Coordinates of C-alpha atoms in Angstrom, one line a residue:
M1 CA -8.3 -4.2 -23.0
K2 CA -7.6 -4.7 -26.7
K3 CA -4.8 -3.0 -28.3
V4 CA -5.5 -1.0 -31.5
P5 CA -2.8 -0.6 -34.5
R6 CA -0.8 2.4 -34.9
N7 CA -2.1 4.8 -37.5
N8 CA 0.3 7.4 -39.6
T9 CA -2.5 9.6 -40.8
Y10 CA -1.5 12.6 -38.2
L11 CA 2.1 12.6 -39.2
L12 CA 2.2 16.3 -39.9
I13 CA 0.2 17.1 -36.7
L14 CA 2.7 15.1 -34.7
I15 CA 5.7 17.0 -36.3
F16 CA 4.0 20.2 -35.1
F17 CA 3.7 19.2 -31.8
F18 CA 7.3 17.8 -31.8
N19 CA 8.6 21.2 -32.6
V20 CA 6.4 22.8 -30.1
V21 CA 8.1 20.7 -27.2
S22 CA 11.7 20.7 -28.5
A23 CA 14.1 22.0 -26.2
N24 CA 17.6 21.1 -25.1
S25 CA 16.8 20.5 -21.2
Q26 CA 14.7 17.4 -19.8
I27 CA 11.5 18.2 -17.8
S28 CA 11.2 16.5 -14.5
F29 CA 8.0 15.4 -12.8
E30 CA 8.7 17.8 -10.2
Q31 CA 8.3 20.7 -12.5
I32 CA 5.0 19.4 -13.9
L33 CA 3.7 19.0 -10.2
K34 CA 4.7 23.0 -9.8
N35 CA 3.2 23.9 -13.3
P36 CA 0.4 21.6 -13.8
N37 CA -1.5 24.1 -16.1
D38 CA 1.5 25.1 -18.2
L39 CA 0.5 23.9 -21.9
K40 CA 4.0 24.0 -23.3
L41 CA 5.9 22.8 -20.5
N42 CA 3.3 19.8 -20.1
L43 CA 3.6 19.0 -23.8
K44 CA 7.6 19.1 -23.8
Y45 CA 7.3 16.4 -20.9
A46 CA 5.0 14.3 -22.7
K47 CA 7.1 14.3 -25.9
E48 CA 10.2 13.4 -23.7
Q49 CA 8.2 10.6 -22.1
E50 CA 7.1 9.3 -25.3
D51 CA 10.7 9.2 -26.5
L52 CA 11.6 7.0 -23.5
G53 CA 8.7 4.8 -24.4
N54 CA 6.7 5.9 -21.2
F55 CA 3.3 5.9 -23.0
K56 CA 1.3 5.4 -19.9
S57 CA 2.9 8.9 -18.4
V58 CA 2.0 10.4 -22.1
I59 CA -1.4 9.2 -21.8
S60 CA -2.0 10.4 -18.1
T61 CA -0.4 13.9 -19.1
L62 CA -2.4 14.3 -22.4
E63 CA -5.6 13.2 -20.4
R64 CA -5.2 15.7 -18.0
L65 CA -4.3 18.7 -20.7
T66 CA -7.4 17.8 -22.6
S67 CA -9.4 18.1 -19.4
L68 CA -8.0 21.6 -19.0
Y69 CA -8.1 22.8 -22.5
P70 CA -11.5 21.0 -23.8
E71 CA -11.7 23.2 -26.9
N72 CA -8.0 22.6 -28.2
I73 CA -8.8 20.1 -31.0
D74 CA -5.0 19.9 -32.0
L75 CA -4.2 18.7 -28.5
K76 CA -7.1 16.1 -28.9
M77 CA -5.5 15.0 -32.0
Y78 CA -2.2 14.6 -30.5
Y79 CA -3.8 12.7 -27.7
L80 CA -5.6 10.3 -30.2
S81 CA -2.5 9.5 -32.1
I82 CA -1.1 8.3 -29.0
S83 CA -4.0 6.3 -28.0
L84 CA -4.1 4.6 -31.2
R85 CA -0.7 3.4 -30.2
I86 CA -0.9 1.9 -27.3
D87 CA -4.4 2.5 -25.6
S88 CA -7.8 0.7 -25.6
V89 CA -10.6 0.7 -28.2
E90 CA -12.8 2.2 -25.6
R91 CA -10.6 5.0 -24.5
T92 CA -9.9 5.8 -28.1
I93 CA -13.6 5.9 -29.1
Q94 CA -14.2 8.1 -26.4
I95 CA -11.5 10.5 -27.9
I96 CA -13.1 10.4 -31.1
D97 CA -16.4 11.3 -29.9
E98 CA -15.0 14.4 -28.1
I99 CA -13.3 15.6 -31.3
K100 CA -16.4 15.0 -33.5
N101 CA -18.3 17.5 -30.8
S102 CA -15.7 19.9 -31.1
E103 CA -16.6 23.3 -32.6
Q104 CA -13.1 23.3 -34.2
L105 CA -13.9 20.3 -36.1
T106 CA -13.1 20.6 -40.2
A107 CA -14.5 18.6 -42.9
E108 CA -11.1 17.1 -43.6
I109 CA -10.4 15.9 -40.0
N110 CA -14.0 14.6 -39.9
A111 CA -13.0 12.3 -42.9
E112 CA -10.2 11.0 -41.3
I113 CA -11.9 10.5 -38.2
D114 CA -14.5 8.4 -40.0
I115 CA -11.8 6.3 -41.7
I116 CA -10.3 5.5 -38.1
L117 CA -13.6 4.7 -36.6
Q118 CA -14.3 2.3 -39.3
N119 CA -11.0 0.6 -38.6
L120 CA -11.5 0.5 -35.1
N121 CA -15.2 -1.2 -35.5
N122 CA -13.7 -3.8 -37.8
T123 CA -11.1 -4.6 -35.2
A124 CA -13.5 -4.7 -32.3
N125 CA -15.8 -7.0 -34.3
A126 CA -12.9 -9.2 -35.1
N127 CA -12.2 -9.7 -31.4
E128 CA -15.6 -9.4 -29.9
N129 CA -15.9 -13.0 -28.6
K130 CA -12.1 -13.4 -27.5
W131 CA -11.8 -13.9 -23.9
N132 CA -8.6 -11.8 -22.5
G133 CA -6.7 -13.6 -20.1
Y134 CA -4.4 -13.1 -17.0
I135 CA -2.4 -14.5 -14.1
D136 CA -1.6 -12.5 -11.0
I137 CA 1.2 -13.6 -8.8
S138 CA 1.3 -11.6 -5.7
L139 CA 3.0 -11.5 -2.4
S140 CA 2.2 -9.2 0.6
H141 CA 3.7 -8.4 4.0
T142 CA 1.2 -7.1 6.6
Y143 CA 2.4 -5.9 10.2
H144 CA -0.3 -5.7 12.8
T145 CA 0.2 -3.8 16.0
N146 CA -2.9 -5.8 17.8
I147 CA -3.3 -8.8 15.9
N148 CA -5.7 -10.6 18.3
N149 CA -7.6 -7.3 19.4
L150 CA -6.3 -7.3 22.9
S151 CA -8.4 -4.6 25.1
D152 CA -6.8 -1.4 26.1
S153 CA -7.1 -2.4 30.0
G154 CA -5.5 -5.7 29.5
T155 CA -8.5 -7.7 30.8
F156 CA -11.7 -9.2 29.7
Y157 CA -15.0 -10.5 30.7
V158 CA -15.5 -14.2 30.4
S159 CA -18.9 -15.7 32.3
D160 CA -19.3 -12.3 34.4
S161 CA -15.9 -12.4 35.8
I162 CA -12.9 -10.4 34.8
S163 CA -9.8 -12.2 33.6
N164 CA -6.4 -11.1 32.7
Y165 CA -4.8 -12.3 29.4
A166 CA -2.1 -14.9 29.4
T167 CA 1.6 -13.6 29.7
N168 CA 2.3 -15.1 26.3
E169 CA -0.6 -13.5 24.5
I170 CA 0.9 -12.3 21.0
E171 CA 0.0 -8.6 20.3
N172 CA 2.3 -7.4 17.5
D173 CA 2.6 -9.8 14.8
T174 CA 3.2 -10.2 10.9
L175 CA 1.5 -12.1 8.1
E176 CA 3.2 -13.3 4.8
I177 CA 0.8 -14.0 2.1
P178 CA 1.6 -15.3 -1.5
S179 CA -1.0 -15.7 -3.8
I180 CA -1.8 -16.6 -7.3
R181 CA -5.0 -15.4 -9.3
I182 CA -6.2 -16.6 -12.8
G183 CA -8.9 -14.6 -14.6
G184 CA -10.1 -13.3 -17.8
F185 CA -12.5 -10.7 -18.9
K186 CA -14.9 -10.7 -22.3
K187 CA -16.7 -8.0 -24.1
L188 CA -20.4 -9.5 -24.5
S189 CA -21.9 -6.6 -26.1
D190 CA -21.6 -2.8 -26.8
N191 CA -22.7 -2.2 -23.4
S192 CA -21.9 -5.3 -21.3
N193 CA -18.8 -7.4 -20.2
I194 CA -18.2 -10.1 -17.8
N195 CA -15.1 -10.7 -15.4
L196 CA -14.2 -14.1 -13.9
N197 CA -11.1 -15.2 -11.8
I198 CA -10.2 -18.0 -9.5
G199 CA -7.4 -17.6 -6.8
L200 CA -5.4 -19.4 -4.3
S201 CA -3.4 -17.8 -1.2
D202 CA -1.7 -19.1 1.9
T203 CA -1.4 -17.1 4.9
N204 CA 1.7 -17.7 7.3
Q205 CA 1.9 -16.1 10.6
N206 CA 5.4 -15.1 12.2
K207 CA 4.5 -15.5 16.0
D208 CA 1.0 -16.7 16.5
K209 CA -0.8 -19.3 14.5
S210 CA -4.5 -18.1 14.9
E211 CA -4.6 -16.5 11.4
E212 CA -2.8 -18.9 9.5
K213 CA -4.9 -20.7 6.6
D214 CA -5.1 -21.3 3.0
L215 CA -7.8 -19.4 1.0
N216 CA -9.8 -20.8 -2.5
S217 CA -11.9 -18.1 -4.0
V218 CA -14.0 -17.7 -7.0
F219 CA -15.1 -14.1 -8.3
L220 CA -17.6 -13.5 -11.2
N221 CA -18.6 -10.0 -12.2
H222 CA -21.2 -8.7 -14.9
N223 CA -21.3 -5.1 -16.0
Y224 CA -24.1 -3.6 -18.0
F225 CA -24.1 0.0 -19.3
K226 CA -27.7 1.4 -19.9
D227 CA -28.3 5.2 -20.9
K228 CA -26.7 7.1 -17.7
N229 CA -26.5 3.9 -15.7
L230 CA -23.8 1.3 -15.0
L231 CA -25.2 -1.7 -13.3
S232 CA -22.7 -4.1 -11.8
T233 CA -23.6 -7.6 -10.4
T234 CA -21.1 -9.5 -8.3
F235 CA -20.8 -13.1 -7.1
S236 CA -18.0 -14.5 -4.8
F237 CA -17.1 -17.7 -3.1
N238 CA -14.2 -17.9 -0.4
K239 CA -13.2 -21.1 1.4
S240 CA -11.2 -20.2 4.2
N241 CA -9.3 -23.5 5.5
Y242 CA -7.7 -22.2 9.2
R243 CA -5.1 -24.3 10.7
N244 CA -6.2 -23.7 14.1
Q245 CA -9.7 -22.2 13.8
A246 CA -12.9 -23.5 12.5
D247 CA -13.2 -23.3 8.6
I248 CA -15.6 -20.8 7.1
N249 CA -17.2 -20.8 3.8
T250 CA -18.4 -17.3 2.7
I251 CA -20.9 -16.6 -0.2
N252 CA -21.4 -12.9 -1.1
F253 CA -23.9 -11.3 -3.9
G254 CA -24.0 -7.9 -4.6
L255 CA -25.9 -5.4 -7.0
R256 CA -24.7 -1.9 -7.5
D257 CA -25.9 1.1 -9.8
K258 CA -23.9 4.0 -10.5
Y259 CA -26.0 6.9 -12.1
S260 CA -24.3 9.6 -14.0
I261 CA -26.0 12.9 -13.3
N262 CA -23.3 14.6 -15.5
K263 CA -19.6 13.9 -16.3
N264 CA -18.5 15.0 -12.7
H265 CA -21.4 14.0 -10.6
F266 CA -22.7 10.6 -9.7
L267 CA -25.3 8.9 -7.5
I268 CA -24.4 5.2 -6.2
G269 CA -26.9 3.0 -4.6
G270 CA -26.6 -0.9 -4.1
I271 CA -27.5 -4.1 -1.9
N272 CA -25.3 -6.9 -0.6
Y273 CA -25.7 -10.2 0.9
T274 CA -23.2 -12.3 2.6
K275 CA -23.5 -15.8 4.2
N276 CA -20.9 -17.3 6.7
T277 CA -21.0 -21.0 7.4
Y278 CA -18.7 -22.2 10.1
N279 CA -17.3 -26.0 9.9
Q280 CA -18.4 -27.6 13.1
N281 CA -16.5 -30.7 14.3
N282 CA -15.3 -32.5 17.2
T283 CA -12.6 -29.8 17.7
F284 CA -14.8 -27.1 17.5
S285 CA -18.0 -28.6 18.7
T286 CA -20.3 -25.3 19.0
T287 CA -19.1 -23.0 16.2
R288 CA -22.2 -23.6 14.3
E289 CA -23.8 -21.1 16.3
K290 CA -21.8 -18.4 14.5
N291 CA -23.5 -19.3 11.2
N292 CA -24.9 -15.9 9.9
Y293 CA -26.1 -13.8 7.0
F294 CA -25.7 -10.1 6.6
V295 CA -27.9 -8.1 4.4
S296 CA -27.1 -4.5 3.7
G297 CA -28.0 -1.4 1.5
N298 CA -26.1 1.7 0.7
I299 CA -26.5 4.9 -1.0
G300 CA -23.5 7.4 -1.9
Y301 CA -22.5 10.3 -3.8
E302 CA -19.5 10.8 -6.1
F303 CA -17.8 13.8 -7.3
I304 CA -15.0 13.7 -9.5
F305 CA -13.0 17.0 -10.8
S306 CA -9.7 16.8 -13.0
N307 CA -7.6 14.2 -11.2
N308 CA -9.6 14.1 -7.9
K309 CA -12.6 12.1 -6.6
F310 CA -14.7 12.5 -3.5
L311 CA -16.9 9.9 -2.1
F312 CA -19.7 9.8 0.5
D313 CA -21.5 6.6 1.4
Y314 CA -24.1 5.5 3.9
K315 CA -24.4 1.9 4.5
D316 CA -27.4 0.3 6.7
G317 CA -27.4 -3.5 7.5
E318 CA -28.3 -6.4 9.6
S319 CA -26.6 -9.7 10.6
K320 CA -28.7 -12.7 11.7
A321 CA -27.0 -15.6 13.4
I322 CA -28.4 -19.0 14.5
A323 CA -27.2 -17.9 18.1
D324 CA -29.0 -14.4 18.7
Q325 CA -25.9 -13.0 20.7
Y326 CA -23.7 -13.0 17.4
G327 CA -26.5 -11.1 15.4
Y328 CA -26.3 -7.3 15.2
K329 CA -27.4 -4.0 13.3
Q330 CA -25.0 -1.8 11.5
E331 CA -24.7 1.8 10.5
K332 CA -21.8 2.8 8.6
Y333 CA -20.6 6.3 7.4
L334 CA -17.9 6.5 4.7
I335 CA -16.0 9.6 3.4
S336 CA -13.1 9.1 1.0
Y337 CA -10.8 10.9 -1.4
S338 CA -8.7 10.1 -4.1
R339 CA -6.1 11.6 -6.3
Y340 CA -4.6 10.3 -9.5
F341 CA -1.0 10.8 -10.0
D342 CA 1.3 9.5 -13.0
F343 CA 3.1 7.3 -10.4
G344 CA -0.3 5.8 -9.0
T345 CA -3.4 6.4 -7.0
F346 CA -3.6 8.0 -3.5
N347 CA -6.7 7.1 -1.3
F348 CA -7.7 8.4 2.0
S349 CA -10.8 7.4 3.7
K350 CA -12.4 7.7 7.1
S351 CA -15.4 5.6 8.4
F352 CA -17.7 5.3 11.3
T353 CA -19.4 2.2 12.1
E354 CA -21.8 1.2 14.8
N355 CA -23.0 -2.4 15.8
E356 CA -25.8 -2.8 18.1
Y357 CA -26.1 -6.5 19.1
E358 CA -29.4 -8.3 19.7
I359 CA -29.1 -10.0 23.1
A360 CA -26.1 -10.1 25.7
D361 CA -23.6 -12.8 25.5
T362 CA -23.9 -14.8 28.8
F363 CA -20.4 -16.2 28.1
V364 CA -19.0 -12.9 28.2
L365 CA -21.2 -10.5 30.4
S366 CA -24.8 -11.6 30.8
S367 CA -26.2 -8.1 32.3
T368 CA -25.1 -5.9 29.1
V369 CA -25.9 -6.0 25.3
R370 CA -23.0 -5.4 23.3
D371 CA -22.8 -1.8 21.5
D372 CA -19.4 -1.1 19.4
E373 CA -18.2 1.8 17.6
L374 CA -15.3 1.7 15.2
D375 CA -13.5 4.7 13.9
T376 CA -11.2 3.7 11.0
T377 CA -8.8 5.6 9.2
S378 CA -6.9 4.4 6.0
I379 CA -4.3 5.4 3.7
S380 CA -3.3 3.7 0.4
L381 CA -1.0 4.4 -2.5
N382 CA -1.0 2.0 -5.5
G383 CA 0.1 1.9 -9.1
E384 CA 2.6 0.5 -11.5
L385 CA 6.4 0.3 -10.8
V386 CA 7.4 1.3 -14.1
N387 CA 5.4 4.6 -13.5
L388 CA 7.8 5.4 -10.8
Y389 CA 10.2 8.3 -11.8
F390 CA 13.4 6.2 -11.0
L391 CA 12.3 3.1 -12.5
N392 CA 10.4 4.3 -15.9
K393 CA 13.6 3.5 -17.8
F394 CA 13.3 -0.2 -17.2
K395 CA 10.9 -2.3 -19.0
F396 CA 11.3 -5.0 -16.5
F397 CA 9.1 -3.4 -14.2
E398 CA 6.1 -3.3 -16.6
D399 CA 3.0 -5.1 -15.4
I400 CA 4.3 -5.2 -12.0
Y401 CA 1.9 -3.3 -9.4
Y402 CA 2.7 -2.3 -6.1
N403 CA 0.3 -1.6 -3.0
L404 CA 1.0 0.3 0.3
S405 CA -1.6 0.8 2.8
F406 CA -2.1 1.8 6.3
S407 CA -5.0 1.6 8.6
K408 CA -5.8 2.5 12.3
I409 CA -8.9 1.3 13.8
D410 CA -10.2 2.5 17.2
S411 CA -13.0 0.5 18.8
T412 CA -15.1 1.7 21.6
S413 CA -17.5 -0.4 23.2
N414 CA -19.9 -0.6 26.3
I415 CA -18.0 -4.0 27.4
L416 CA -14.2 -3.7 28.0
N417 CA -13.3 -6.6 26.1
Y418 CA -14.0 -4.7 22.8
N419 CA -12.1 -1.6 23.6
Y420 CA -8.9 -1.8 21.5
E421 CA -6.7 0.1 19.0
K422 CA -4.9 -1.4 16.3
E423 CA -2.6 -0.4 13.3
I424 CA -2.3 -2.4 10.1
H425 CA 0.6 -1.9 7.9
N426 CA 0.8 -3.6 4.4
I427 CA 3.3 -3.6 1.4
G428 CA 2.3 -5.8 -1.6
L429 CA 3.6 -6.5 -5.2
T430 CA 1.7 -8.2 -8.1
K431 CA 3.0 -9.4 -11.3
R432 CA 0.6 -9.5 -14.0
I433 CA 0.9 -11.7 -17.0
N434 CA -1.5 -11.3 -19.8
F435 CA -2.6 -13.9 -22.5

């Protein structure tokens, strides 16, 4: 995002708002949560956060207020004055468009807006061909309650016979994953942009060694805006170099369209292609049989209001492998809810997946064709550390992002090997360096 220069045109308006929100006591975020529609209280909170230099909290508060009071042009002008200081050109132009369409627009305000818009266009044209680069340095800690998917019964079929797991089989385990990613994004035109990054990560396992690997990745994304459509094309390549398993090369291509019915309702559709190639060698002499490709399509509906987002999605896909016992058809239903707070984004999702395999796996149970159902519940919270209430006075925490997540997977199958439950707990931090 490009930063825009500060503008002093609205000094009188700012003075007016500063007087409205002036008081002796400081407003806490908890008071705002209890009174989210109180205009005077929220303006006082925004002014106090501005004085502290917490402009992201100011932007978040004003964004919410302008959605609650869309006809208040003075509020939009205050929002614009803050956006001019610290926000992106795209966001600022959007606010200007809202002011331009306001019934309270006066000739004087319109003339001032035209000057600001011209300055923004000059700034955008001067930087149109500039790449915006970044480096992300991350560390995550992940705890699995059943990392090797051990069955609920503690037994499994192998060549039509039931067997027990080894006494030293690992169930609970943790992963430590440091990673670095270098990338950039560029505006190609008024309605398109491109994103590119390459990454490297190293997975270390505490007890077992089955998941240890280093991962090399490349990601490319192009977005194109046309009328009410946002068309997004993605390509990625991942090379997973396992220390105790066969290496895997994964290529993914996706095409997604988001159609805006209006500002609150969206239709989503897309197609996706994934190809996995296993590295067969003397140690892993038959792993080539697992080579596969997966083709899927999805359709969904998204509803956004205030700081809330609901998503309903359906996916249908099919995987084809060299050995038919690894091929399957898949149906997946997903429901998710997101809530945006000043301190971060909360997400809850629930998905139901059914995988129906093509033929029986004679190495497992030759009399039964595998059929799995997976019930997955996920909860996550992510945001920037500086937006947490007790850290917002320290600029050191700017551009450091946190991620907390929890997932529970309940797998039910007609073959006892694949009846299992597991939980995945994750905490991660990412430091972003922009250049």
